Structure formats: structure tokens, C-alpha cells
PDB file of C-alpha atoms in Angstrom:
ATOM      1  CA  UNK A 186     -13.075  23.516  25.171  1.00 72.00           C
ATOM      2  CA  UNK A 187     -14.266  20.978  22.504  1.00 80.00           C
ATOM      3  CA  UNK A 188     -12.971  17.442  22.866  1.00 92.00           C
ATOM      4  CA  UNK A 189     -13.205  14.148  21.112  1.00 96.00           C
ATOM      5  CA  UNK A 190     -11.843  11.411  23.360  1.00 97.00           C
ATOM      6  CA  UNK A 191     -11.379   7.691  22.240  1.00 97.00           C
ATOM      7  CA  UNK A 192     -11.323   4.709  24.167  1.00 97.00           C
ATOM      8  CA  UNK A 193     -11.562   0.982  23.748  1.00 98.00           C
ATOM      9  CA  UNK A 194      -8.389   0.207  22.269  1.00 98.00           C
ATOM     10  CA  UNK A 195      -5.850  -2.806  23.484  1.00 98.00           C
ATOM     11  CA  UNK A 196      -4.129  -5.881  22.756  1.00 98.00           C
ATOM     12  CA  UNK A 197      -6.009  -8.596  20.975  1.00 98.00           C
ATOM     13  CA  UNK A 198      -5.299 -11.742  18.749  1.00 98.00           C
ATOM     14  CA  UNK A 199      -5.954 -11.957  15.178  1.00 98.00           C
ATOM     15  CA  UNK A 200      -9.578 -12.810  14.629  1.00 98.00           C
ATOM     16  CA  UNK A 201     -10.800 -10.837  17.789  1.00 98.00           C
ATOM     17  CA  UNK A 202     -13.177  -8.037  17.715  1.00 98.00           C
ATOM     18  CA  UNK A 203     -12.798  -4.408  19.498  1.00 98.00           C
ATOM     19  CA  UNK A 204     -15.358  -1.810  19.741  1.00 98.00           C
ATOM     20  CA  UNK A 205     -13.888   1.849  19.911  1.00 98.00           C
ATOM     21  CA  UNK A 206     -15.834   4.655  21.335  1.00 98.00           C
ATOM     22  CA  UNK A 207     -15.254   8.395  21.062  1.00 97.00           C
ATOM     23  CA  UNK A 208     -16.925  10.804  23.407  1.00 95.00           C
ATOM     24  CA  UNK A 209     -17.435  14.354  22.396  1.00 91.00           C
ATOM     25  CA  UNK A 210     -17.374  17.166  25.009  1.00 90.00           C
ATOM     26  CA  UNK A 211     -17.424  20.981  25.379  1.00 88.00           C
ATOM     27  CA  UNK A 212     -20.096  21.332  22.214  1.00 83.00           C
ATOM     28  CA  UNK A 213     -22.555  19.174  20.491  1.00 85.00           C
ATOM     29  CA  UNK A 214     -21.205  17.347  17.527  1.00 89.00           C
ATOM     30  CA  UNK A 215     -24.820  16.053  16.546  1.00 89.00           C
ATOM     31  CA  UNK A 216     -24.698  18.519  13.388  1.00 91.00           C
ATOM     32  CA  UNK A 217     -21.543  17.361  11.803  1.00 93.00           C
ATOM     33  CA  UNK A 218     -20.006  14.124  10.453  1.00 96.00           C
ATOM     34  CA  UNK A 219     -18.137  11.709  12.547  1.00 97.00           C
ATOM     35  CA  UNK A 220     -15.882   9.217  11.904  1.00 97.00           C
ATOM     36  CA  UNK A 221     -12.471   7.339  12.174  1.00 98.00           C
ATOM     37  CA  UNK A 222      -8.978   7.299  10.858  1.00 98.00           C
ATOM     38  CA  UNK A 223      -5.980   5.285  11.880  1.00 98.00           C
ATOM     39  CA  UNK A 224      -2.235   5.777  11.825  1.00 98.00           C
ATOM     40  CA  UNK A 225       0.130   2.785  11.731  1.00 97.00           C
ATOM     41  CA  UNK A 226       3.955   3.302  12.794  1.00 92.00           C
ATOM     42  CA  UNK A 227       5.738   5.540  10.230  1.00 94.00           C
ATOM     43  CA  UNK A 228       2.668   6.049   8.159  1.00 96.00           C
ATOM     44  CA  UNK A 229       0.057   8.909   7.610  1.00 95.00           C
ATOM     45  CA  UNK A 230      -3.298   8.808   8.756  1.00 95.00           C
ATOM     46  CA  UNK A 231      -5.692   6.603   6.800  1.00 97.00           C
ATOM     47  CA  UNK A 232      -9.419   7.182   6.627  1.00 98.00           C
ATOM     48  CA  UNK A 233     -11.731   4.417   7.575  1.00 98.00           C
ATOM     49  CA  UNK A 234     -15.386   5.387   8.227  1.00 98.00           C
ATOM     50  CA  UNK A 235     -17.740   7.906   8.419  1.00 98.00           C
ATOM     51  CA  UNK A 236     -21.360   8.624   9.416  1.00 97.00           C
ATOM     52  CA  UNK A 237     -23.386  11.511   8.550  1.00 97.00           C
ATOM     53  CA  UNK A 238     -25.299  13.914  11.060  1.00 94.00           C
ATOM     54  CA  UNK A 239     -28.459  11.721  11.223  1.00 93.00           C
ATOM     55  CA  UNK A 240     -26.683   8.459  11.038  1.00 94.00           C
ATOM     56  CA  UNK A 241     -28.583   7.164   8.092  1.00 95.00           C
ATOM     57  CA  UNK A 242     -25.362   7.507   5.493  1.00 97.00           C
ATOM     58  CA  UNK A 243     -22.054   5.763   5.982  1.00 98.00           C
ATOM     59  CA  UNK A 244     -19.071   5.670   4.171  1.00 97.00           C
ATOM     60  CA  UNK A 245     -16.210   3.303   4.400  1.00 98.00           C
ATOM     61  CA  UNK A 246     -12.738   2.610   3.127  1.00 97.00           C
ATOM     62  CA  UNK A 247     -11.896  -0.445   1.420  1.00 95.00           C
ATOM     63  CA  UNK A 248      -9.813  -1.448   4.107  1.00 93.00           C
ATOM     64  CA  UNK A 249     -12.651  -1.244   6.595  1.00 94.00           C
ATOM     65  CA  UNK A 250     -15.385  -2.175   4.352  1.00 94.00           C
ATOM     66  CA  UNK A 251     -16.987  -5.627   5.427  1.00 95.00           C
ATOM     67  CA  UNK A 252     -15.338  -5.865   8.780  1.00 97.00           C
ATOM     68  CA  UNK A 253     -15.476  -2.516  10.539  1.00 98.00           C
ATOM     69  CA  UNK A 254     -19.084  -0.911  11.375  1.00 98.00           C
ATOM     70  CA  UNK A 255     -19.493   2.605  12.363  1.00 98.00           C
ATOM     71  CA  UNK A 256     -22.298   4.130  14.085  1.00 97.00           C
ATOM     72  CA  UNK A 257     -23.415   7.122  16.442  1.00 96.00           C
ATOM     73  CA  UNK A 258     -25.549   8.264  19.321  1.00 94.00           C
ATOM     74  CA  UNK A 259     -26.390  11.977  19.088  1.00 91.00           C
ATOM     75  CA  UNK A 260     -28.055  11.813  22.388  1.00 92.00           C
ATOM     76  CA  UNK A 261     -24.783  10.772  24.014  1.00 92.00           C
ATOM     77  CA  UNK A 262     -22.599  13.026  21.722  1.00 92.00           C
ATOM     78  CA  UNK A 263     -20.833   9.790  20.695  1.00 95.00           C
ATOM     79  CA  UNK A 264     -19.551   7.726  17.913  1.00 96.00           C
ATOM     80  CA  UNK A 265     -18.364   4.069  17.784  1.00 98.00           C
ATOM     81  CA  UNK A 266     -16.476   1.953  15.541  1.00 98.00           C
ATOM     82  CA  UNK A 267     -16.909  -1.971  15.726  1.00 98.00           C
ATOM     83  CA  UNK A 268     -14.139  -3.927  14.418  1.00 98.00           C
ATOM     84  CA  UNK A 269     -14.307  -7.435  13.720  1.00 98.00           C
ATOM     85  CA  UNK A 270     -12.082 -10.128  12.216  1.00 97.00           C
ATOM     86  CA  UNK A 271      -9.130  -8.072  13.239  1.00 97.00           C
ATOM     87  CA  UNK A 272      -5.734  -8.613  11.460  1.00 97.00           C
ATOM     88  CA  UNK A 273      -2.169  -7.683  12.359  1.00 97.00           C
ATOM     89  CA  UNK A 274      -2.091  -5.176   9.752  1.00 96.00           C
ATOM     90  CA  UNK A 275      -4.915  -3.397  11.592  1.00 97.00           C
ATOM     91  CA  UNK A 276      -2.302  -2.348  14.333  1.00 98.00           C
ATOM     92  CA  UNK A 277      -2.132   1.472  14.561  1.00 98.00           C
ATOM     93  CA  UNK A 278      -3.412   4.359  16.649  1.00 98.00           C
ATOM     94  CA  UNK A 279      -7.082   4.843  15.901  1.00 98.00           C
ATOM     95  CA  UNK A 280      -8.587   8.546  15.881  1.00 98.00           C
ATOM     96  CA  UNK A 281     -12.007   9.572  15.823  1.00 97.00           C
ATOM     97  CA  UNK A 282     -12.728  12.843  13.863  1.00 97.00           C
ATOM     98  CA  UNK A 283     -15.312  15.390  13.226  1.00 96.00           C
ATOM     99  CA  UNK A 284     -16.159  17.500  10.178  1.00 95.00           C
ATOM    100  CA  UNK A 285     -18.213  18.197   7.062  1.00 95.00           C
ATOM    101  CA  UNK A 286     -19.452  15.245   5.183  1.00 96.00           C
ATOM    102  CA  UNK A 287     -17.998  16.479   1.759  1.00 95.00           C
ATOM    103  CA  UNK A 288     -14.124  16.917   2.927  1.00 95.00           C
ATOM    104  CA  UNK A 289     -14.214  14.512   5.840  1.00 96.00           C
ATOM    105  CA  UNK A 290     -11.940  11.779   4.469  1.00 95.00           C
ATOM    106  CA  UNK A 291      -9.194  14.445   3.648  1.00 95.00           C
ATOM    107  CA  UNK A 292      -9.644  17.284   6.184  1.00 95.00           C
ATOM    108  CA  UNK A 293     -11.737  16.769   9.010  1.00 95.00           C
ATOM    109  CA  UNK A 294     -11.879  19.933  11.462  1.00 94.00           C
ATOM    110  CA  UNK A 295     -11.556  18.229  14.893  1.00 95.00           C
ATOM    111  CA  UNK A 296      -9.336  15.240  15.975  1.00 96.00           C
ATOM    112  CA  UNK A 297      -9.155  13.076  19.110  1.00 97.00           C
ATOM    113  CA  UNK A 298      -5.833  12.218  20.611  1.00 96.00           C
ATOM    114  CA  UNK A 299      -5.846   8.280  19.593  1.00 97.00           C
ATOM    115  CA  UNK A 300      -6.370   5.055  21.219  1.00 98.00           C
ATOM    116  CA  UNK A 301      -3.855   2.255  20.325  1.00 98.00           C
ATOM    117  CA  UNK A 302      -5.067  -0.966  18.958  1.00 98.00           C
ATOM    118  CA  UNK A 303      -2.458  -3.639  18.580  1.00 98.00           C
ATOM    119  CA  UNK A 304      -3.225  -6.980  16.925  1.00 98.00           C
ATOM    120  CA  UNK A 305      -0.876 -10.015  17.527  1.00 98.00           C
ATOM    121  CA  UNK A 306      -0.582 -13.064  15.233  1.00 93.00           C
TER     122      UNK A 306
END
């Protein structure tokens, strides 16, 4: 069955960088938008970034813009999130997701299980 599996999370200090990866399996995701959300303790999932099928259009939430960069590799059926200048408030479980572009930020159709990112001060 179709799966999205995140990796690359961990414990870092404020100002550090992390690169998250999301590997898709079971079917190709090259024809859909891929992106990232996060969920801090006690809070709902927050949209962060999305990249369209061809990788030529990207969308970022204000919380991610300027510090985070999304990319994808359709040959490998993967998406990535480069996170720079991390802050303690970035601490959350980070999820990759797939779905249509127009509704991606609210209702993606597929989710990964998440990877923990913890940023210490």
C-alpha cells in the first residue's frame, strides 16, 4: 500500500539546520503536490510548504518562508525540507503529505507518520 515515510529529524540547538526527507512507496507520487506540515505539542497541524508536480512552483507558510526550502526528486519519489536557522518554537513533529495543489494546505490526501524535531535554546 502507499506510504510516505519521513526521516532526518533529531535534536539540534537553536541556529542549527536540518534536512528532512520523505520517501514514498507503493505507488508513484510524481503526479501530485508534495509538502510538509508540523504539529507542536497540544496544537493542530500547521501547513509549512508545498511543491507542485513538476517542482517549478512552491508555496510557503509565513512561519517557514525565508528559513525553510522545499524540493522534490520525482525520479526517487521523494520530497525534502531544508530547515535553517532553527528556533525552539520550531520544535514539533514534522509530517510529509501528498495531495492536490488547490486544497493541499488544508486537506492533503496522504500523510506520513512524522519525524520529531526538537530545537533546544
